[in-house]
Tab-separated table of C-alpha atoms and ligand atoms in Angstrom:
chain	number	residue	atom	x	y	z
A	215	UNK	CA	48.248	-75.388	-27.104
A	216	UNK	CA	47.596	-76.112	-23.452
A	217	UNK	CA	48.002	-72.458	-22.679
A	218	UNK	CA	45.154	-70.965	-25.396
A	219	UNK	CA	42.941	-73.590	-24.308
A	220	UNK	CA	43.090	-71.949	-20.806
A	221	UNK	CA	42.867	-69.157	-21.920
A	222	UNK	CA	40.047	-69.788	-24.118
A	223	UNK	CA	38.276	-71.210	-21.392
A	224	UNK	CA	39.058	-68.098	-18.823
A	225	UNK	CA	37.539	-65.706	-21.503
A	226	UNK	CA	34.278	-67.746	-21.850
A	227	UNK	CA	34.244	-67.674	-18.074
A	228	UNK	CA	34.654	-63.923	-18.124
A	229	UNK	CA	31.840	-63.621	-20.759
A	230	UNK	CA	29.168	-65.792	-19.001
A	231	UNK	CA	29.880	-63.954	-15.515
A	232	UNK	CA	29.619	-60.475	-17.211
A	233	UNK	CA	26.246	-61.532	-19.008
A	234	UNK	CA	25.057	-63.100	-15.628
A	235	UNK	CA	25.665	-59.938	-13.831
A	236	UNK	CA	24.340	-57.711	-16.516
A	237	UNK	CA	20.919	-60.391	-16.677
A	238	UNK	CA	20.620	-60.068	-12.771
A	239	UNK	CA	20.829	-56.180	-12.670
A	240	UNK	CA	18.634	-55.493	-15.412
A	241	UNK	CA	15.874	-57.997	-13.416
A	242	UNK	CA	16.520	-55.456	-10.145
A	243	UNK	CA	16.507	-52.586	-12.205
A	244	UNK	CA	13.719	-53.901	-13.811
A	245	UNK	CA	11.631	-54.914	-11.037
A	246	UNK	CA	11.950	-51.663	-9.575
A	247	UNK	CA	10.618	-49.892	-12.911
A	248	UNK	CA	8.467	-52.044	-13.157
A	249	UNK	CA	6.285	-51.454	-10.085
A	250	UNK	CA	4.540	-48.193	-9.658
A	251	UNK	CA	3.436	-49.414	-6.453
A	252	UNK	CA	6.578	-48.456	-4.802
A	253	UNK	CA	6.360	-44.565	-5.821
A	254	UNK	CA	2.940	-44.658	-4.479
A	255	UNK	CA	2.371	-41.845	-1.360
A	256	UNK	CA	-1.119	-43.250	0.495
A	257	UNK	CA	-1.036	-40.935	3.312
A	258	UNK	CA	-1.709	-38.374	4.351
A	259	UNK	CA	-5.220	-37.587	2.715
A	260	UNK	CA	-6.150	-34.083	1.290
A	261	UNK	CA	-8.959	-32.821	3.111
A	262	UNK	CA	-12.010	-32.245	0.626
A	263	UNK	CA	-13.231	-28.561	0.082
A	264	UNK	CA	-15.718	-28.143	-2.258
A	265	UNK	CA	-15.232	-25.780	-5.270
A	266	UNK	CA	-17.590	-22.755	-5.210
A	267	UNK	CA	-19.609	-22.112	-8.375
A	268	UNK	CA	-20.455	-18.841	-9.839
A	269	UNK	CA	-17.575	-16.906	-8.229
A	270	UNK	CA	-18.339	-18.424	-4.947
A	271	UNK	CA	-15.947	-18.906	-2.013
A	272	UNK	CA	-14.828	-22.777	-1.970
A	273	UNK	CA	-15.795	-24.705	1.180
A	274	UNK	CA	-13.241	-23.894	3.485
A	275	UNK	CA	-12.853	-20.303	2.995
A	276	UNK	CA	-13.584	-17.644	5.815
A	277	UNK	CA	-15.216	-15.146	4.180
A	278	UNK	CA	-14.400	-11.411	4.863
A	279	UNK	CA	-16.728	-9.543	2.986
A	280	UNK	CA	-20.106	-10.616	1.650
A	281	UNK	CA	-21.670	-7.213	0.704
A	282	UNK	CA	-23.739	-6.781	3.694
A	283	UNK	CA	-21.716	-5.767	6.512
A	284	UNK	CA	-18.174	-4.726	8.161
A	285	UNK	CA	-18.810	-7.129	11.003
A	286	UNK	CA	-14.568	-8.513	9.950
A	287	UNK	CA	-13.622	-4.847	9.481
A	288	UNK	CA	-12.509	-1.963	11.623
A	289	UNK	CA	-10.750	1.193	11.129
A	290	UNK	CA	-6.484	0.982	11.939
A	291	UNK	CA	-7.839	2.640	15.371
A	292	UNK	CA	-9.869	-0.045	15.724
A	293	UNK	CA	-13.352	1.921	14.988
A	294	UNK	CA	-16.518	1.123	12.994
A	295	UNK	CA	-15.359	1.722	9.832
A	296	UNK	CA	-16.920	4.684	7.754
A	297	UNK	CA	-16.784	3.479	4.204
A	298	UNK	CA	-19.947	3.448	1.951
A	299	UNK	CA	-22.266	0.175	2.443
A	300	UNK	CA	-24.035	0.033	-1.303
A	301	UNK	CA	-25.246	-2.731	-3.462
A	302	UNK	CA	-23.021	-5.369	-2.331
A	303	UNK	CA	-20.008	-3.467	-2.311
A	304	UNK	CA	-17.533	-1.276	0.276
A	305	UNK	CA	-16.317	2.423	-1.134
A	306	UNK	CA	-13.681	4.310	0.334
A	307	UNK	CA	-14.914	7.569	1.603
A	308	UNK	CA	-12.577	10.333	1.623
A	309	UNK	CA	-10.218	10.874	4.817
A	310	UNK	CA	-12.023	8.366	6.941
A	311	UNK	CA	-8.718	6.369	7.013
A	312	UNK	CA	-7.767	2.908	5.737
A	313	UNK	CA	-9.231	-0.542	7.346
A	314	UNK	CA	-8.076	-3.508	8.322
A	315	UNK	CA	-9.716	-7.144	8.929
A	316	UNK	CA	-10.330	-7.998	13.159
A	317	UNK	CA	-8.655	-11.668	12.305
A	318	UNK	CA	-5.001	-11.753	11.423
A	319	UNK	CA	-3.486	-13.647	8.888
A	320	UNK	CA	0.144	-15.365	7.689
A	321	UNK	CA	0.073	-17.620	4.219
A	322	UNK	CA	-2.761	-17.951	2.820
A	323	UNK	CA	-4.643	-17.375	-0.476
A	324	UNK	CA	-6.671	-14.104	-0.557
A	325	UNK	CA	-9.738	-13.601	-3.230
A	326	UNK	CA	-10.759	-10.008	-3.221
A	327	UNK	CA	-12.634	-7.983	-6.385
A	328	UNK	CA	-12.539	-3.905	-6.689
A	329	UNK	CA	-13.428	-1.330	-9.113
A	330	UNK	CA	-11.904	2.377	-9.789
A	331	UNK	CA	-14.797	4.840	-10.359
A	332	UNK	CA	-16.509	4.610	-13.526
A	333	UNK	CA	-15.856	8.853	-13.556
A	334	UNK	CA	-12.232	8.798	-14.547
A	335	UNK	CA	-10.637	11.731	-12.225
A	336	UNK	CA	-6.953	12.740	-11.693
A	337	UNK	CA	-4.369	11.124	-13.253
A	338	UNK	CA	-1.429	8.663	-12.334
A	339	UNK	CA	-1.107	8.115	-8.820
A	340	UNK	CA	-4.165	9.904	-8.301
A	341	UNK	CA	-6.263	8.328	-9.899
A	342	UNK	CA	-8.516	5.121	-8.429
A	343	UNK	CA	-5.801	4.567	-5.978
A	344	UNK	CA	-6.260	2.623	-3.063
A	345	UNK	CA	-4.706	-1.025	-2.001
A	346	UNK	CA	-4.515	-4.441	-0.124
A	347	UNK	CA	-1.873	-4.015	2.206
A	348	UNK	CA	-0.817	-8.062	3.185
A	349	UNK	CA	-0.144	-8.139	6.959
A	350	UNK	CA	-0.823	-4.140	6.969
A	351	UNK	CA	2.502	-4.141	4.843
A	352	UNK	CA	3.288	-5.540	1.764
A	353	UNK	CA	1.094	-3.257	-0.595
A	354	UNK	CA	-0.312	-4.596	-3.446
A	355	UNK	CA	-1.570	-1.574	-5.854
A	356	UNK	CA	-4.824	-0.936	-6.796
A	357	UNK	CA	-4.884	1.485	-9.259
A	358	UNK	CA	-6.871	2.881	-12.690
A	359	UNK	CA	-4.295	1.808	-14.818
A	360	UNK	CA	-6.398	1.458	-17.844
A	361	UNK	CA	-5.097	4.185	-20.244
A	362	UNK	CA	-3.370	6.257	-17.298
A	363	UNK	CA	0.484	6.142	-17.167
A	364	UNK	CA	2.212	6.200	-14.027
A	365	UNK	CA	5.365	4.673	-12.818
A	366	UNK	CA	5.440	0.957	-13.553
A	367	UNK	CA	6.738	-0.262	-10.238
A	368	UNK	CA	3.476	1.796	-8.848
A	369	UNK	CA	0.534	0.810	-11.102
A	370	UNK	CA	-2.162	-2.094	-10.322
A	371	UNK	CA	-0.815	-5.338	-9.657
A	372	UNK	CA	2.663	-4.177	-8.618
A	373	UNK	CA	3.984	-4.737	-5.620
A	374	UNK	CA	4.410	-1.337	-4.923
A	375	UNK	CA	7.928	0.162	-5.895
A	376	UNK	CA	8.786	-3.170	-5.143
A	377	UNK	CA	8.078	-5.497	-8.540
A	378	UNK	CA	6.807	-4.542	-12.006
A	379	UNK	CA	3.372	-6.308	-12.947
A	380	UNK	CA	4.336	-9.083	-15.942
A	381	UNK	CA	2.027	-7.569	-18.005
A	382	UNK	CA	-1.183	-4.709	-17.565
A	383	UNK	CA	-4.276	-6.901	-17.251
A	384	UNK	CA	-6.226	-3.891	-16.373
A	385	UNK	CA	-10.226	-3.670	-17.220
A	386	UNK	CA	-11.760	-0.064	-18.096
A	387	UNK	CA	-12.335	2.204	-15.303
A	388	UNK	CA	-16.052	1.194	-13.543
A	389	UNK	CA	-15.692	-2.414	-14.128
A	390	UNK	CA	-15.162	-5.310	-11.643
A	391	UNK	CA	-11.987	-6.916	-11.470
A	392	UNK	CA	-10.503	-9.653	-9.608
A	393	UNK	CA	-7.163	-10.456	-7.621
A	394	UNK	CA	-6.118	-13.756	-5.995
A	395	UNK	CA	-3.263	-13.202	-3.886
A	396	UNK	CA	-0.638	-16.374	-2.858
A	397	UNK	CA	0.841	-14.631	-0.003
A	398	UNK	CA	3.756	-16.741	2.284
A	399	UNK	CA	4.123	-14.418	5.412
A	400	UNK	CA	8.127	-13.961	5.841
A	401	UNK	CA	9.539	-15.702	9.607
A	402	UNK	CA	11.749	-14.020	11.973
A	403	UNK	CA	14.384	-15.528	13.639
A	404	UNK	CA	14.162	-14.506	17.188
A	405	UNK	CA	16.890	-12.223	17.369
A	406	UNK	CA	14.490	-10.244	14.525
A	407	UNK	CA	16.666	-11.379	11.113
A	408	UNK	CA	14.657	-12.353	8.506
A	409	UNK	CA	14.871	-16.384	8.491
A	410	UNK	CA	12.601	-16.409	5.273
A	411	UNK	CA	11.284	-13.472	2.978
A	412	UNK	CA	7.733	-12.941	2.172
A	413	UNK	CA	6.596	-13.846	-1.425
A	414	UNK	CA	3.417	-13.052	-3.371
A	415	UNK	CA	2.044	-14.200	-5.993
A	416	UNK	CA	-1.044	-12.182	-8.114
A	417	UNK	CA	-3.639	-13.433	-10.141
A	418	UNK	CA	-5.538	-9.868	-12.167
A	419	UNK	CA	-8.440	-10.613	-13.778
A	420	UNK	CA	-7.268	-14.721	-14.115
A	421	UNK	CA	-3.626	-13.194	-16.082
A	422	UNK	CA	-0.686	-13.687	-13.766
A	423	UNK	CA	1.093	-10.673	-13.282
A	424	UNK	CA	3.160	-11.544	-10.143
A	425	UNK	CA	4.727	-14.799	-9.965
A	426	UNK	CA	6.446	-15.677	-6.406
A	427	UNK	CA	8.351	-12.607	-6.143
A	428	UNK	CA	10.631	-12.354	-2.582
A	429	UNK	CA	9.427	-9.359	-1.177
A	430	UNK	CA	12.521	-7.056	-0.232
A	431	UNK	CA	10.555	-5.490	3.148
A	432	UNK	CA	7.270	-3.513	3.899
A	433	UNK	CA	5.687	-1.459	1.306
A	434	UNK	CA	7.945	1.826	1.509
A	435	UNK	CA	6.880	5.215	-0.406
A	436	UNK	CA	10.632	6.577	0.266
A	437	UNK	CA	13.792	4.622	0.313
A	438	UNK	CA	14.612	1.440	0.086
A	439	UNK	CA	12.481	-1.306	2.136
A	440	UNK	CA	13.592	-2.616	5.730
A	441	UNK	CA	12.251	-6.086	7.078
A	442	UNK	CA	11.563	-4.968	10.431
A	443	UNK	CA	10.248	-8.566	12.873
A	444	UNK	CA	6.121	-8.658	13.409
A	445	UNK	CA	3.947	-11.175	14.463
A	446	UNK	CA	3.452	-14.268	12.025
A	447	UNK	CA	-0.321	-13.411	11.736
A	448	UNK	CA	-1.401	-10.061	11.123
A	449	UNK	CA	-4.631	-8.227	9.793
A	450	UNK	CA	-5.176	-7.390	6.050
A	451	UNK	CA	-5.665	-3.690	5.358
A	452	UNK	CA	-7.639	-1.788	2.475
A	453	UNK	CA	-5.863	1.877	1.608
A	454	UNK	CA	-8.293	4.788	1.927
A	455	UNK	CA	-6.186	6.998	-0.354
A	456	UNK	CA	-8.666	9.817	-1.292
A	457	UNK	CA	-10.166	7.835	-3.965
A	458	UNK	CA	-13.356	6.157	-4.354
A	459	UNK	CA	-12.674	2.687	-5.328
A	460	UNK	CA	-14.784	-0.471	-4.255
A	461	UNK	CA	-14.300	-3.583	-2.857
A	462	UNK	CA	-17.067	-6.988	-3.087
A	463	UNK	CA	-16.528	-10.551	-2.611
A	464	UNK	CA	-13.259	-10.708	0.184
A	465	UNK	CA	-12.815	-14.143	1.218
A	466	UNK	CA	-9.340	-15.873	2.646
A	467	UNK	CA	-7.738	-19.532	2.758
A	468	UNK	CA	-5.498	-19.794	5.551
A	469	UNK	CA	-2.678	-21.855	4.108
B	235	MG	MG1	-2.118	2.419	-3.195
């Protein structure tokens, strides 16, 4: 009788200490939970930049092309550039080469608008080809692709022969259309291995067609693609490739 009372007793002992411990870890638990205070990040403070309205740069952007002038632009030889200066826009001219920006760039978000010729010539790769070459590059296509077949890994908004667009967001042949380029510049290690890729993301026409994809190496028209090291920042180039596409509206984020 002695021994069940004991035994009795050590059990209700047992069962108060377990509901003790259980009561004091739900209040910790609890008082953690409860306080969103603690998950709160005060610093640091994003720096304000101010929208822009009406397909206007935001506040912070440097802006590369206005309509008005090549004063950011030169020719790869480092010449006045040759393209056509009309009504707000840049047109490749024929054989007067590709151009590339005087300021150099790494990450950063890239806003740029062009427009095949509203005279549909040539077909497939020939036809309202030209480009934006990231860090004279990593191409991404521009390209008629409205109605004109071509290989997929080439048309607009692939990364040429390098990633498939999601989907063709392509507007007709004469008409405006948009890309905003994410672009992470890849990094070197110093014996010139890749330490990190490049990616890219691209925004056509507000569809995303290109979401983070590691680029494998610089644009290549033959062969596989080769990293080869280059500086972190490095000028944005336009393709002059025979056709007479435009360009408006160019303006950068440095990320
Ligand atoms: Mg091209």
């Amino acid at each position: 009788m002695e021994n069940f009372k004991k035994t009795k007793l050590r059990n209700s002992l047992i069962v108060v200490f377990v509901i003790i411990t259980a009561f004091l870890s739900y209040q910790c638990l609890g008082e953690e939970e409860g306080d969103p205070k603690l998950s709160e990040v005060w610093d640091p403070v994003p720096k304000i930049v101010t929208p822009g309205e009406n397909n206007t740069p935001p506040s912070d952007a440097i802006i590369l092309f206005d309509g008005t002038n090549f004063n950011e632009w030169e020719t790869t030889d480092g010449a006045e550039p040759k393209w056509q200066l009309v009504d707000g826009a840049m047109t490749v001219v024929k054989k007067t080469g590709s151009i590339k920006t005087k300021k150099s760039f790494g990450d950063c978000q890239l806003h740029i608008e062009w427009r095949t010729p509203a005279k549909v010539e040539g077909e497939g790769q020939g036809r309202g080809n030209s480009g934006i070459f990231l860090q004279e590059r990593y191409e991404v296509q521009v390209l008629d692709s409205y109605n004109n077949v071509t290989y997929s890994n080439g048309q607009a908004g692939s990364i040429y022969k390098q990633f498939i667009p999601m989907v063709n967001a392509c507007r007709p042949p004469g008409v405006w259309q948009t890309y905003d380029i994410f672009f992470n510049a890849p990094k070197f290690n110093e014996d010139g291995t890749v330490e990190v890729p490049g990616f890219v993301t691209v925004v056509q026409n507000g569809v995303l067609v290109q979401n983070h994809v590691e680029l494998q190496g610089p644009t290549a028209y033959i062969g596989k693609p080769t990293y080869e090291t280059h500086n972190a920042k490095e000028p944005i180039s336009l393709q002059d490739h025979g056709n007479p596409v435009s360009y408006r509206n160019i303006w950068i984020r440095e990320l």
